[in-house]
Amino acid sequence: MNGEKTKEKELLIEEIKCRVERLLETDAISEEEKIFIVERIFSEIKDSSSKEINNGRD
């Protein structure tokens, strides 16, 4: 079961990397907007990781 979670996380990380790369390559939005979006993505990932860790301790 732990191996399945690890694989899911690896796939999710790969998908995020691809989406961020495409976002950074586009000219449709400003650099400031790109930075904001990427920072928000990482903030949400950090928050969800913290919740997952805390749920594991309960």
PDB file of N, CA and C in Angstrom, residues 32-56:
ATOM      1  N   GLU A  32       4.529  38.162 -13.870  1.00  0.00           N
ATOM      2  CA  GLU A  32       4.026  38.288 -12.503  1.00  0.00           C
ATOM      3  C   GLU A  32       2.921  37.271 -12.228  1.00  0.00           C
ATOM      4  N   GLU A  33       2.023  37.087 -13.210  1.00  0.00           N
ATOM      5  CA  GLU A  33       0.944  36.114 -13.054  1.00  0.00           C
ATOM      6  C   GLU A  33       1.498  34.685 -12.993  1.00  0.00           C
ATOM      7  N   LYS A  34       2.498  34.421 -13.792  1.00  0.00           N
ATOM      8  CA  LYS A  34       3.129  33.088 -13.774  1.00  0.00           C
ATOM      9  C   LYS A  34       3.721  32.805 -12.397  1.00  0.00           C
ATOM     10  N   ILE A  35       4.433  33.778 -11.863  1.00  0.00           N
ATOM     11  CA  ILE A  35       5.044  33.622 -10.540  1.00  0.00           C
ATOM     12  C   ILE A  35       3.971  33.387  -9.490  1.00  0.00           C
ATOM     13  N   PHE A  36       2.906  34.171  -9.542  1.00  0.00           N
ATOM     14  CA  PHE A  36       1.814  34.022  -8.591  1.00  0.00           C
ATOM     15  C   PHE A  36       1.211  32.615  -8.660  1.00  0.00           C
ATOM     16  N   ILE A  37       0.967  32.128  -9.863  1.00  0.00           N
ATOM     17  CA  ILE A  37       0.360  30.811 -10.042  1.00  0.00           C
ATOM     18  C   ILE A  37       1.272  29.718  -9.503  1.00  0.00           C
ATOM     19  N   VAL A  38       2.552  29.773  -9.837  1.00  0.00           N
ATOM     20  CA  VAL A  38       3.496  28.757  -9.372  1.00  0.00           C
ATOM     21  C   VAL A  38       3.622  28.797  -7.852  1.00  0.00           C
ATOM     22  N   GLU A  39       3.688  29.990  -7.276  1.00  0.00           N
ATOM     23  CA  GLU A  39       3.769  30.101  -5.812  1.00  0.00           C
ATOM     24  C   GLU A  39       2.524  29.521  -5.162  1.00  0.00           C
ATOM     25  N   ARG A  40       1.383  29.746  -5.756  1.00  0.00           N
ATOM     26  CA  ARG A  40       0.130  29.212  -5.210  1.00  0.00           C
ATOM     27  C   ARG A  40       0.107  27.688  -5.287  1.00  0.00           C
ATOM     28  N   ILE A  41       0.580  27.140  -6.395  1.00  0.00           N
ATOM     29  CA  ILE A  41       0.647  25.683  -6.540  1.00  0.00           C
ATOM     30  C   ILE A  41       1.497  25.089  -5.426  1.00  0.00           C
ATOM     31  N   PHE A  42       2.681  25.657  -5.218  1.00  0.00           N
ATOM     32  CA  PHE A  42       3.570  25.116  -4.198  1.00  0.00           C
ATOM     33  C   PHE A  42       3.009  25.310  -2.790  1.00  0.00           C
ATOM     34  N   SER A  43       2.317  26.405  -2.577  1.00  0.00           N
ATOM     35  CA  SER A  43       1.689  26.639  -1.282  1.00  0.00           C
ATOM     36  C   SER A  43       0.617  25.582  -1.006  1.00  0.00           C
ATOM     37  N   GLU A  44      -0.186  25.272  -2.019  1.00  0.00           N
ATOM     38  CA  GLU A  44      -1.229  24.262  -1.851  1.00  0.00           C
ATOM     39  C   GLU A  44      -0.628  22.877  -1.630  1.00  0.00           C
ATOM     40  N   ILE A  45       0.464  22.580  -2.324  1.00  0.00           N
ATOM     41  CA  ILE A  45       1.136  21.292  -2.138  1.00  0.00           C
ATOM     42  C   ILE A  45       1.671  21.206  -0.715  1.00  0.00           C
ATOM     43  N   LYS A  46       2.297  22.275  -0.250  1.00  0.00           N
ATOM     44  CA  LYS A  46       2.851  22.302   1.105  1.00  0.00           C
ATOM     45  C   LYS A  46       1.743  22.104   2.135  1.00  0.00           C
ATOM     46  N   ASP A  47       0.621  22.811   1.955  1.00  0.00           N
ATOM     47  CA  ASP A  47      -0.508  22.689   2.875  1.00  0.00           C
ATOM     48  C   ASP A  47      -1.058  21.269   2.892  1.00  0.00           C
ATOM     49  N   SER A  48      -1.219  20.664   1.728  1.00  0.00           N
ATOM     50  CA  SER A  48      -1.779  19.314   1.682  1.00  0.00           C
ATOM     51  C   SER A  48      -0.800  18.302   2.263  1.00  0.00           C
ATOM     52  N   SER A  49       0.498  18.524   2.080  1.00  0.00           N
ATOM     53  CA  SER A  49       1.493  17.624   2.665  1.00  0.00           C
ATOM     54  C   SER A  49       1.475  17.719   4.178  1.00  0.00           C
ATOM     55  N   SER A  50       1.340  18.937   4.692  1.00  0.00           N
ATOM     56  CA  SER A  50       1.272  19.126   6.148  1.00  0.00           C
ATOM     57  C   SER A  50       0.051  18.441   6.733  1.00  0.00           C
ATOM     58  N   LYS A  51      -1.077  18.559   6.057  1.00  0.00           N
ATOM     59  CA  LYS A  51      -2.307  17.912   6.530  1.00  0.00           C
ATOM     60  C   LYS A  51      -2.145  16.403   6.525  1.00  0.00           C
ATOM     61  N   GLU A  52      -1.511  15.877   5.479  1.00  0.00           N
ATOM     62  CA  GLU A  52      -1.309  14.432   5.372  1.00  0.00           C
ATOM     63  C   GLU A  52      -0.415  13.930   6.499  1.00  0.00           C
ATOM     64  N   ILE A  53       0.636  14.670   6.791  1.00  0.00           N
ATOM     65  CA  ILE A  53       1.546  14.291   7.880  1.00  0.00           C
ATOM     66  C   ILE A  53       0.807  14.325   9.210  1.00  0.00           C
ATOM     67  N   ASN A  54       0.044  15.393   9.443  1.00  0.00           N
ATOM     68  CA  ASN A  54      -0.696  15.520  10.701  1.00  0.00           C
ATOM     69  C   ASN A  54      -1.767  14.447  10.838  1.00  0.00           C
ATOM     70  N   ASN A  55      -2.421  14.087   9.747  1.00  0.00           N
ATOM     71  CA  ASN A  55      -3.426  13.028   9.796  1.00  0.00           C
ATOM     72  C   ASN A  55      -2.791  11.680  10.120  1.00  0.00           C
ATOM     73  N   GLY A  56      -1.575  11.485   9.697  1.00  0.00           N
ATOM     74  CA  GLY A  56      -0.868  10.245   9.991  1.00  0.00           C
ATOM     75  C   GLY A  56      -0.512  10.105  11.453  1.00  0.00           C
TER      76      GLY A  56
END
